[in-house]
Amino acid sequence: MPGGHRVPREAVVSILFPAPGLWRADPVGDPRAPARAAPEHFSDLNIDQIVAALTAGREEYELDELYSMPLDDPSAVSYRHEVFRDLQRPDLRACVEAFAAAQREVRANLAQAGKLHYERQRQRWFLAAASAYCHGVDGLAESLARIDLGSSGMSALREHLSAYSTSDHFTALHGAVAEVERRLSEVVYTLAIKGNRITVETYSDESDYSAEVAAVFERFIQAGDGAGDPAKSHQVRFRERAEMDHVEGGVLEIVAGLFPEAFSSLEAFCDEHDGFLDATLRRFDREVQFYLAYLDHVGRVEQGGLRFCYPTVTIHPQEIFARDAFDLALAAKLVVEDRSVVCNDFSLVGPERILVVTGPNQGGKTTFARAFGQVHYLAGLGCPVPASEARLCLADRIYSHFERSESLEDERGKLQEELVRVHDILSTATSRSVVIMNETFASATLHDARYLGSEVLRRLMEIGSPSVCVTFVEELASLGEATVSMVSAVDPADPTTRTYKVLRRPADGLAYALAIAGKHGLTYERLKDRLGSRELAS
Amino acid sequence: MKARLLHREQDFDRAKQLPSNEESLAQDLGLEVLWSVMAGGDMFLFDVAKQVMLAGLADPEEIAYRQAVLSDCLDEPRAARDLYELAVGALEGERKVYRWFFGRDNPAAMLRHSVEVLEVLLGSLGDLARFANDHQGSFESEAFRRFFAEAIAELDDGYLSTVKEHLGRLRFEDGVLVSAGLGAGNKGTSYTLRRPLGSRKSWRERLLGTFRSANVVEVDPRDESGTQSLEELRARGIAPAAVALTRSMDHVLGFFTALRFELGFYIGCLNLHEQLRRAGSPACLPVPLPLARVGLVARELYDPVLVLRTGGSVVCNDVAGQDVPLVVVTGANQGGKSTFLRSFGIAHLMMRAGMFVPASSFTAGVCSGVFTHFKREEDATMQSGKLDEELQRMSAVVDELAPGGLVLFNESFSATNEREGSEIARQIVRALVEAGMRVVFVTHFFDLAESLRAGYAGKALLLRAERNATGERTFRLVEGDPLPTAYGEDLYRRVFGIPALPG
C-alpha cells in the first residue's frame, strides 16, 4: 500500500479524497502507483465477488482500482460517509444519474462522429454530443443549487459547478447548441417514390393517410388484441445503421439545398466549439460511480429485508461489535433467488479478542467468518457495512488463512505450508490487523491440531489482533479471557434444517411436527401474519 | 364493436393467467370430464370452459348478468348456435386466404395480405348486421340487446362501403408520397405516408420529375445497392399503412374471436345442460349472495362429474349450512365424503362462472376462489418427506388465498400421526376461519373433528357419512357429531366377505 502525502496532479475537486492537507494518497490514475495484485483475503473472504457485483455494467469507469484502496484515517472515512449520505437522497441521486447518463451519451456520440463518411453526418453527431453535455451540466448545476448538501465533498463540487456553468464559455456553447437544434428540427421534407425515381420537396401539409386507415377500423379494437404486445403490434423493423448509403446521401444533399440556413449554422457550430469537456467534471463522473455502484448493490440486497449501517470506525481494537452482520457476497446471490439470509451478531468486549467458532459442518461457520472480514474491509473503504449497527476497527491490514482446496498430497508438506503462511501472518500483524483463520490445521491429527492451534492462538492473543478462528477443536474456545466461544446452531428436532445462526450458546429445538409446519409458515401465528397482510394487498 | 357477453364493462381477459392451483383443482374435482362434455368435441370450447370456469366472479350482480345471457340461450338454443356458427365461419374464411410468404418485416406483403383478408371479413360483417336485425326481438338479456343494437348501428351500409373504398386505394397504383424529418446523424426519420394534395396532374408531374429535375435522385437499374436503398425508402413509406391495416385486420378478427369465445362459453353450458337432463339430474340457476355472507343452503346437491361418468343418477345431499364458515365431514370410509366435497366445490365454481348448478335449489355466499388440499396417494415429484410435501402444497394454497376463499381439505395431514396431524390442522383451520375463509374439512381424525366441534359450536356444520340400520353405507351425509371410531371395520368386513354387525 503506497503511503505518504502527495500533492495531487491536478487541482481538481475529488469526492473520494479530502482536500489537500488531509490527503493521504491519491493514486487514482497516477501512473506511478504500482498495479496491485489482488491479495489473498480478496478470494478467501469473497471480496472479489462483491467487487465483481459492484463493477458489473460499469466497466468503463475502472472501479476495481477504487475498491482495492482502503483508507487508514478515520477522517477520510467520515469524508466518504458524508458523500454516501448525500447520495442516498433520491433527489440528489436522480440528478447525478442523469448527469452520468448524459456523460455516457457525450462519449458515445463523439465516438460515433469519428466513424462516419459524410461530413453532414459527422457534424450532426458532434452537435448531439455537445447538446448532451450542456444538458448534463445544466441539469446537475440546477439541482445541486436546490438541494441541501451535507457533505464537504459534494459542496466543493457544487461550488466548482456553479462557477463553471455560469461562465461565458459555457453559456455561449449552450446557446449555440439550442439555436442550431431548433433550425434542424424545423426541417420536414417529402419523398415521392415511383419506379426508380425519388423526387424531394419541402413538405406542404399533406394529411397522414395511415392514421385515416386506422380510424376507419378503430371500432373493432378488443381488449384482448394485445395492443401493447410487440409480437402483435406488427411494427415493421428496419435495420438501423448510423451510416448512409449513396441514395440517402443524395437525398440529404437535396434537403440541405432546400434548407440552406439550417445546414450552414450546423457547419459553423462545429468549427467554433471544439474540445468542450471540463476536467473536474470528468473526474466526478468517474468517482461518483464508486458511490452509486455501492448504493445500488445495497439497494438490491436490502430488498431481501437486510440492513446496512454506517459503522463507527476506530483505530483502537477494544469494543468491537456488529449486530445482524451478514456475508454480502452470499446475500447478493440468495436475495436474487428470493431466499432468506441469516444474520449474526458478534462482539469483542474488554479483553476479548478472538471469536472461536465451532459446531457442525454446513452450519454457517465459514459464512460467519467471511462476514466478520467483509464488514472490516468495507468499513475501511468508507462504505456502509452489511450489519444493522456496528463499531469496527479501521484495520491496517486484513489477513486470512483459509484451507487451500488445491491441497498437496503429502500431509507433512501441507502442514508445513500452512505453518509457513501462519508464521508470515503472525510476524507482521499488529493490534490493528484483522485476522481470519478458517479450519487451519484441519488436515492434522486432533492431537497436532490441538497443540498447534493453542500455540497460534496464544501468540495471536499477545499481538491483540481482533480475530475469528473457525475450528473443529473445541478446546480452543476456552483458552482464556481473550477467547469467545461461538457455535453454529442446528435445530435438534429437525437436523436436516440448518439455522445458519452462529450463537454464543446453542438454540433449543421445537417439536418436530410444528417445527416443520413452521418451516412452511403454517403455524397459527405465522398464518395470521401471512393472511393478515393479504387484506391490504387485495 | 364488442361482444361483452361475459362482462358488462369489459372483454373477457383471455390472456390472463389461470390460477396457479389450476392443475390440482382440475385433478381433485375431476373438472376435465365437465369441460369435455361442455366442449362437445370442440377443443376450442374445452379451453373456453376451462378458462371461464377458473376465472370466476365474486360479485352477485356480475353473476346475474351472465345468468340472464344463459337464460336467453336456454330459451333460444337454435339461434344461439347459429350465431356461434357465424363467428366460426368468419374466422375460417380468414384461414382460407392465401398466406404470402412474408418475413415479418415486409410491408408490401403485409399490406396485400390484410387487404385480401379484410375483403372476406367484410362479407361476414354484413351477415352479422342482418342476423341482428332478424333476431333482436327474441333475446331479452341486457347483454344480447346491447350487442344486437350495436351491430345494427355500427355496421350500416354506408360504413361498409367506406371500408371497401379504402381497400381499393391501398393498392398504391400511383406510387407513394412520404414525409420525413431529420433524425440522429441527419438520417431520415418519422417517415409518414401522406395523401397527395392538389390535382392529380401536378401529383403526376412530381412523380415523373418533370419539374425541377435538380430535386430528383434517379437510381440506375443496374445499381444493386442503390435499388435496395430505394426499395427500403419505399418500404419505410408504406410501412405505417401496412401496420395500420394489419392491426385493423387483427381488430376485426379479434372481434370475431371474442364473439366466438364469449358465446362459446354459453354453447358449452347448453351442451352440459342437455347431458344432465338426459341423465335425469336437476339443474338450477343459483342465488348468489354477497361475499360477506358465509354459508350455503342447497337441496339435492350432487356431483355432476359422477353423473357424467356413470351416465345415471347419483346420491344427492341436502345441506343446511346457513351462516357457517366451517363444515366438518366425518364418518365411514367410502361413505360419500369425497363425492360430497367435490359437489360442494364444483357447485361453487359453476356459480362463480355464472352457470347453473347441480342441485334443485342453491343459495350461497359467493367465495373469492376455490382451493383444494387433497391427500395425494402418490406424487412423482416428491422431494422430501410426505408430510413435508403436504405442507408445501398447503403453503402454496395460502400464498394464493384472498379473504372469502373456499378451502376444501380431504384427509389432509394424515401423512403423520393423529396427534400431530390434528394439531397442525387445528392451527391452520383456526387461522383460515379467523381470516375470513370458508373451510370444508373431510377427516378421519377424531381428535381434530371433536376439537373443531367443541371450538366452533354454532359456527360449524357437522356432517357424517351415514350408515343404515344394517350397517350398510347409504353414501348420504347426515348432520351428526363425529364418532370416535371410523368405519374401517365394516369396509374390512365387506372386502373379506364377513357379515356386517347388527345396529
Short mmCIF file of N, CA, C and O in Angstrom, two decimals, chain A residues 3 40 97-98 139 265 269 336 365 389 457 470 483 497 511:
data_model
loop_
_atom_site.label_atom_id
_atom_site.label_comp_id
_atom_site.label_asym_id
_atom_site.label_seq_id
_atom_site.Cartn_x
_atom_site.Cartn_y
_atom_site.Cartn_z
N GLY A 3 2.18 4.75 0.71
CA GLY A 3 1.77 5.70 1.75
C GLY A 3 2.32 7.07 1.45
O GLY A 3 2.73 7.37 0.33
N GLU A 40 -4.66 -12.13 -0.90
CA GLU A 40 -5.29 -13.41 -0.58
C GLU A 40 -6.70 -13.26 -0.03
O GLU A 40 -7.61 -14.00 -0.38
N GLU A 97 -27.52 10.63 -11.50
CA GLU A 97 -27.73 9.59 -12.53
C GLU A 97 -27.94 10.23 -13.89
O GLU A 97 -27.43 9.76 -14.90
N ALA A 98 -28.71 11.30 -13.90
CA ALA A 98 -28.99 11.99 -15.16
C ALA A 98 -27.69 12.53 -15.74
O ALA A 98 -27.45 12.44 -16.95
N GLY A 139 -28.31 20.57 -15.90
CA GLY A 139 -29.20 19.82 -15.01
C GLY A 139 -28.56 19.64 -13.65
O GLY A 139 -29.19 19.85 -12.61
N SER A 265 -25.64 26.77 -40.41
CA SER A 265 -25.41 27.07 -38.98
C SER A 265 -24.79 25.86 -38.28
O SER A 265 -23.98 26.00 -37.37
N PHE A 269 -21.16 25.88 -36.24
CA PHE A 269 -21.07 25.44 -34.85
C PHE A 269 -19.87 24.53 -34.63
O PHE A 269 -19.11 24.68 -33.67
N VAL A 336 -31.38 -12.72 -4.88
CA VAL A 336 -31.84 -12.92 -6.26
C VAL A 336 -32.75 -14.14 -6.34
O VAL A 336 -33.76 -14.14 -7.05
N LYS A 365 -20.56 -21.55 9.58
CA LYS A 365 -19.36 -21.06 10.27
C LYS A 365 -18.48 -20.22 9.35
O LYS A 365 -18.03 -19.13 9.72
N GLU A 389 -25.98 -2.38 12.88
CA GLU A 389 -25.29 -1.45 13.76
C GLU A 389 -23.89 -1.99 13.95
O GLU A 389 -23.73 -3.21 14.09
N LEU A 457 -3.02 -19.45 18.68
CA LEU A 457 -3.96 -18.51 19.29
C LEU A 457 -3.30 -17.74 20.43
O LEU A 457 -3.57 -16.55 20.62
N VAL A 470 -12.15 -20.34 13.01
CA VAL A 470 -13.11 -21.43 12.83
C VAL A 470 -12.35 -22.73 12.97
O VAL A 470 -11.34 -22.94 12.29
N THR A 483 -10.65 -15.31 24.50
CA THR A 483 -11.43 -16.09 23.53
C THR A 483 -12.92 -16.05 23.88
O THR A 483 -13.30 -16.06 25.04
N THR A 497 -32.50 -29.32 8.86
CA THR A 497 -32.65 -27.89 8.69
C THR A 497 -31.55 -27.15 9.42
O THR A 497 -31.43 -27.23 10.63
N ALA A 511 -40.75 -29.08 18.78
CA ALA A 511 -41.27 -30.39 18.43
C ALA A 511 -41.25 -30.53 16.91
O ALA A 511 -41.50 -29.56 16.20
#
